[in-house]
XYZ file of C-alpha atoms in Angstrom:
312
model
C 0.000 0.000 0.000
C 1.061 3.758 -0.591
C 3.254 5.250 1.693
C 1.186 7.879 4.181
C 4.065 10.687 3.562
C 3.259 12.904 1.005
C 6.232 14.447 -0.564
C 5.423 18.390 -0.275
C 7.493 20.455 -2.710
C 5.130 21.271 -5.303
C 6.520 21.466 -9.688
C 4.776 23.686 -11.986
C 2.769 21.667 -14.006
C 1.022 21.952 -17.440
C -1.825 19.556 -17.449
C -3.138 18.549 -21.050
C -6.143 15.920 -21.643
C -4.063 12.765 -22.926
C -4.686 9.242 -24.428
C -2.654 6.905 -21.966
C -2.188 4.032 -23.949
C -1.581 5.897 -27.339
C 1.471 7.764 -25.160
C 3.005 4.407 -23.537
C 3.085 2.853 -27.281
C 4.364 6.104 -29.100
C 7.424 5.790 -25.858
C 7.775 1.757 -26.459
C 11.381 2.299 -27.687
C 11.959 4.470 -24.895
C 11.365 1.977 -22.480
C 12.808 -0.933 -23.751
C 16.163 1.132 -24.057
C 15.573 2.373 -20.576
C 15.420 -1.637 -19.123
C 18.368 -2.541 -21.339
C 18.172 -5.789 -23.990
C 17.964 -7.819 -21.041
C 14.968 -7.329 -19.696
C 11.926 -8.992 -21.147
C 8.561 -6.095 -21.951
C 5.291 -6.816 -22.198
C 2.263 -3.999 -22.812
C -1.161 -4.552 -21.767
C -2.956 -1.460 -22.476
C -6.687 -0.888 -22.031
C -8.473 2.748 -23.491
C -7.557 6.035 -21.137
C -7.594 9.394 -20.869
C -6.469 11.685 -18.742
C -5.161 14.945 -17.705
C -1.541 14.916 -16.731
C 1.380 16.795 -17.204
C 3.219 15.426 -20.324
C 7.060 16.047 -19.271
C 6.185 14.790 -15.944
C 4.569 12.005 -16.497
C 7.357 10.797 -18.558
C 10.239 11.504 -15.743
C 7.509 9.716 -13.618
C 7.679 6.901 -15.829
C 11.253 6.451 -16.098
C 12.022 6.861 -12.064
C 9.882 3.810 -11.621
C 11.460 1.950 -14.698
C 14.692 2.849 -13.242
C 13.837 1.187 -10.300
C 12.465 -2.188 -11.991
C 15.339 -2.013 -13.569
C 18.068 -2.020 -10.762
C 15.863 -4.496 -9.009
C 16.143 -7.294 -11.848
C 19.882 -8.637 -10.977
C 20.344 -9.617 -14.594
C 17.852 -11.342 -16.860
C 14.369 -10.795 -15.788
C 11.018 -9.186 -17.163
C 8.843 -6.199 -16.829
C 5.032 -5.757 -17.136
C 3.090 -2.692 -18.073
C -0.568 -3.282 -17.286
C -3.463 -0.474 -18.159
C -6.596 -0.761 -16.750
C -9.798 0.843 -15.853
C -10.544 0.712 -11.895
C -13.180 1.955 -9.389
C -13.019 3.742 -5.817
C -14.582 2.766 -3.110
C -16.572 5.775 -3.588
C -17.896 5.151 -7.221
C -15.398 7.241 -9.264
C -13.716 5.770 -11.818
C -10.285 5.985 -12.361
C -7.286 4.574 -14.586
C -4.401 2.382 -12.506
C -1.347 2.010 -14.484
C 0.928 -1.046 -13.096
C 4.649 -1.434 -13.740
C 5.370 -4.742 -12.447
C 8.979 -6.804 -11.796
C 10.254 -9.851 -11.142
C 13.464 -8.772 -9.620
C 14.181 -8.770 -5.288
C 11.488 -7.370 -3.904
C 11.041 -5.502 -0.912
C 9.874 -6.196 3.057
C 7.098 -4.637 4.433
C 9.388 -2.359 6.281
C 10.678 -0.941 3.423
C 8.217 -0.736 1.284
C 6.051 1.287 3.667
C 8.799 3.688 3.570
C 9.412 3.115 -0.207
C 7.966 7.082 -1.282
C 9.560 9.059 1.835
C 12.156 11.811 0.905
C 15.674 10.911 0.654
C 14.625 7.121 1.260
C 17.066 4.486 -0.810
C 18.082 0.593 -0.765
C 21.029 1.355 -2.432
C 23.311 -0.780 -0.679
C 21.789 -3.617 -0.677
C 22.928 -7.414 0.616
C 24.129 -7.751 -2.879
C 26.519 -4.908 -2.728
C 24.831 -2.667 -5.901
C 22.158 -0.357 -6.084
C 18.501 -2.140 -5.872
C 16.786 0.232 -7.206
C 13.712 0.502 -4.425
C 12.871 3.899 -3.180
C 15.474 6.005 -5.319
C 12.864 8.981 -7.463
C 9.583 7.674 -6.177
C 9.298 9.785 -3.865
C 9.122 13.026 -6.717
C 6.992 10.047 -8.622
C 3.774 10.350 -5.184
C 4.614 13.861 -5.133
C 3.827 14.378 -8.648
C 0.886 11.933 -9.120
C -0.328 13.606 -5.871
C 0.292 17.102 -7.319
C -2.372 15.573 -10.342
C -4.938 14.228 -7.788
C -4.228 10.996 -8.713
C -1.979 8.695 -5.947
C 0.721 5.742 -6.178
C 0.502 2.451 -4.494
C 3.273 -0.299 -3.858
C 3.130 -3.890 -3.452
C 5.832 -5.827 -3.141
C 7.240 -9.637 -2.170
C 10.759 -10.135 -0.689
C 13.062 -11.801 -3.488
C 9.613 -12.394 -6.161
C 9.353 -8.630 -7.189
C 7.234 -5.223 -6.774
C 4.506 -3.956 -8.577
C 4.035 0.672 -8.486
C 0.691 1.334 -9.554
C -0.771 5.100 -10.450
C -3.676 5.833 -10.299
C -4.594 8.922 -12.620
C -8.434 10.623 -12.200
C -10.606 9.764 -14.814
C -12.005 13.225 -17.405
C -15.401 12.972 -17.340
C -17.772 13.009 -20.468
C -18.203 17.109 -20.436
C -14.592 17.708 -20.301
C -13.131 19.072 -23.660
C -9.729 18.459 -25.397
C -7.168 20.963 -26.144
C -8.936 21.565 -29.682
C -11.940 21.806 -27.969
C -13.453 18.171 -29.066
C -15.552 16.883 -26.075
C -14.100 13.367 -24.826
C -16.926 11.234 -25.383
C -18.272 11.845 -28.581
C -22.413 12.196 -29.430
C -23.502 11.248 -33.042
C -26.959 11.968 -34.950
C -26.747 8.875 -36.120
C -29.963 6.470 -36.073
C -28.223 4.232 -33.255
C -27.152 5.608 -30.524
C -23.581 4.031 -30.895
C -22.223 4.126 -34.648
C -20.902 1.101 -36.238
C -17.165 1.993 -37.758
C -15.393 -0.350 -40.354
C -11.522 0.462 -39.766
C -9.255 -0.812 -42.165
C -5.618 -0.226 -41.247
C -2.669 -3.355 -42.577
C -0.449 -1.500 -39.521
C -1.187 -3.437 -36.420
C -0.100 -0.811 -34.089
C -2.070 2.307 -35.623
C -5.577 -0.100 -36.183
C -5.219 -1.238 -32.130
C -4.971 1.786 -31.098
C -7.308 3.586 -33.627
C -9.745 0.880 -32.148
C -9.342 1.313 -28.940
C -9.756 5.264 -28.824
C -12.950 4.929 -31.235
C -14.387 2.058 -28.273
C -13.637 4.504 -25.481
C -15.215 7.278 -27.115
C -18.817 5.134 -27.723
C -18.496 3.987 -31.120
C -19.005 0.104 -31.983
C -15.678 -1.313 -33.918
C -14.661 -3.833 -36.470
C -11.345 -3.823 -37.796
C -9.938 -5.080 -40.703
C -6.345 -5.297 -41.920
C -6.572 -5.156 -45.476
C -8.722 -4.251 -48.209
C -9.568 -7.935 -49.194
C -10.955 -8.656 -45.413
C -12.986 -5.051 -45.445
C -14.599 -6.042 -48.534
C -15.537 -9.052 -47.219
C -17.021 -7.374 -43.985
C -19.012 -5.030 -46.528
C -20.699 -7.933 -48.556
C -21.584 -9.597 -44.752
C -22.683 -6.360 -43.198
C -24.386 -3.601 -45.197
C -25.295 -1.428 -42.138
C -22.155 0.567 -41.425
C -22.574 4.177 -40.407
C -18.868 4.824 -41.028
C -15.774 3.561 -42.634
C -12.212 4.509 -41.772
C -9.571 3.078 -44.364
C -5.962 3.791 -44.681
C -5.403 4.043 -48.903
C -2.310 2.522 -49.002
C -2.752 -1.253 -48.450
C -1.159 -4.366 -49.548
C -3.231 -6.721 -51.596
C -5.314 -6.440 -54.786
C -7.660 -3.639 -53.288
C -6.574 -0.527 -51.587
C -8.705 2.187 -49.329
C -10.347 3.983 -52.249
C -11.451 0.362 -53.293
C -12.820 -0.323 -50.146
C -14.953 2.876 -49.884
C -16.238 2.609 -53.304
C -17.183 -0.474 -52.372
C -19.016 0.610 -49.112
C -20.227 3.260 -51.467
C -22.227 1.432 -53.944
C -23.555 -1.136 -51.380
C -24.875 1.451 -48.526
C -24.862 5.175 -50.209
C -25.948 6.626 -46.831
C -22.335 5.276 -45.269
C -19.742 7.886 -44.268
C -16.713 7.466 -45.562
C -12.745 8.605 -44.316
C -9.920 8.059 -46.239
C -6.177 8.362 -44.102
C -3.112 7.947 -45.781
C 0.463 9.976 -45.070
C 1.303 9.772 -48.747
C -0.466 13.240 -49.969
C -0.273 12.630 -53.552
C -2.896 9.848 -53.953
C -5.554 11.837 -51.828
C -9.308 11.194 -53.463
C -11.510 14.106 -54.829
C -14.881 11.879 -54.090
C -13.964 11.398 -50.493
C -13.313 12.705 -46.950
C -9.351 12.624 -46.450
C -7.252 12.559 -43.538
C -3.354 12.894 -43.449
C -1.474 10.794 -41.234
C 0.056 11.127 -38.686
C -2.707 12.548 -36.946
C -4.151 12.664 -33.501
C -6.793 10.815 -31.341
C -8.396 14.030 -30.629
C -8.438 15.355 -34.556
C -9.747 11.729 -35.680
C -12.546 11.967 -32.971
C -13.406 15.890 -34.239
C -13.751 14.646 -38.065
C -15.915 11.805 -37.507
C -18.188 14.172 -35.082
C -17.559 16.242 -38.417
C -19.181 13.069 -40.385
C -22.292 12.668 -38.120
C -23.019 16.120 -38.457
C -26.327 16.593 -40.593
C -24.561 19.629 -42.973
C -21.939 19.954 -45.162
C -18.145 20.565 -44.029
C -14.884 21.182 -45.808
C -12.563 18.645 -45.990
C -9.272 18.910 -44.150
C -6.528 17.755 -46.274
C -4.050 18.099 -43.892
C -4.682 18.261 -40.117
């Protein structure tokens, strides 16, 4: 359980409304190079947003990898769990868990884990373990956010640091002044997207922001397969389709396709090569943000006309 000392100095901070899980998998090279080769990494990321301080959050991050890290005495692993919790008073919140299989802590220690100044750093094996150095700054920081950090540990089996970050509610607005959790005018009250994407990273992620923001998701991952979901399932109210795909049929296949078969469907087209960017659709330049994808398609379910954005 979290330490009961709260680390007073106070940062300046510059809170923005961020996706969680789209901000752990743009740093994935950062933190495998901050374990080292050694060190096995696994990602389990569910949908979150928050409101957190960006450069924070990442020294945050790295004070507790840097602890995993000295923990693990040479080959070991590292688990980065995302999930959507509960209080015991009904709010909901996110709790991000960086678990290790490395030495562990007593209850002694870990209780004092998050004090000021605290550190294990000579430890029975003679080197640095890792347990206590930055997380201190890491409470005072996640307190500073009115969010909190908890600790469990086991003596020689590992340690687990969870924060816990507030969850934005549904009337909050993002920094381009998109509300979180989108409405539609569409005739159900959660629109069915098609997303075709043939880059696994970009389509879970893609997914998971559209499933967190209300909408109902299949994903495809290449213009054969979404053609194939078309000819099974006429009722779409949107498709999302990268243009450049392997395979014999590309995005602007795919949404003339969708087209002909449902005319009422709405169609966006992504792609980051600019030069093949269709007249008769909606277009979308990559890369591009959770929050500008989430603004087009409220864009789409609008009843009037809008100008496309070629480049966002």
């Amino acid at each position: 359980m979290a330490s009961s000392i709260a680390y007073a100095r106070q940062q300046a901070l510059h809170p923005e409304q961020l996706q969680l899980d789209e901000f752990l998998l743009d740093n994935e090279a950062l933190i495998r190079n901050t374990l080292g080769e050694s060190i096995e990494l696994t990602l389990d990321l569910a949908p979150a947003r928050v409101e957190i301080d960006r450069a924070s959050l990442t020294t945050a991050l790295l004070n507790v990898l840097f602890n995993a890290r000295d923990a693990i005495s040479k080959d070991g692993r590292v688990d980065i769990r995302l999930r959507t919790d509960d209080a015991p008073d009904g709010r909901q919140f996110f709790r991000l868990s960086i678990s290790d299989n490395g030495c562990g802590m007593d209850d002694n220690t870990a209780q004092r884990a998050m004090e000021p100044f605290f550190s294990t750093r000579r430890s029975h094996t003679g080197k640095s373990s890792g347990l206590g150095l930055g997380l201190s700054t890491v409470y005072g920081f996640m307190r500073q956010s009115e969010g909190n950090v908890e600790i469990e540990s086991v003596l020689n089996t590992g340690s687990t640091v969870h924060l816990l970050f507030p969850a934005i509610t549904a009337n909050q607005r993002d920094s381009d002044g998109a509300p979180v959790m989108q409405t539609s005018r569409f005739s159900t009250v959660s629109p069915t997207v098609l997303l075709v994407e043939d880059q696994d990273k970009i389509r879970r992620l893609t997914r998971r922001a559209l499933e967190a923001s209300g909408y109902q998701v299949r994903d495809c991952a290449s213009g054969s397969e979404a053609i194939e979901a078309l000819n099974g399932q006429t009722d779409f109210d949107m498709l999302i389709s990268d243009i450049v795909m392997p395979g014999p049929f590309n995005g602007i296949d795919v949404a003339r396709t969708a087209r002909k078969l449902n005319p009422a469907i709405q169609i966006l087209l992504t792609s980051g090569h600019t030069e093949v960017v269709p007249r008769e659709f909606e277009f979308m330049a990559k890369p591009y943000s959770v929050a500008t994808l989430l603004r087009r398609l409220k864009g789409l379910a609008e009843p009037t006309d809008h100008l496309r954005e070629s480049n966002t």
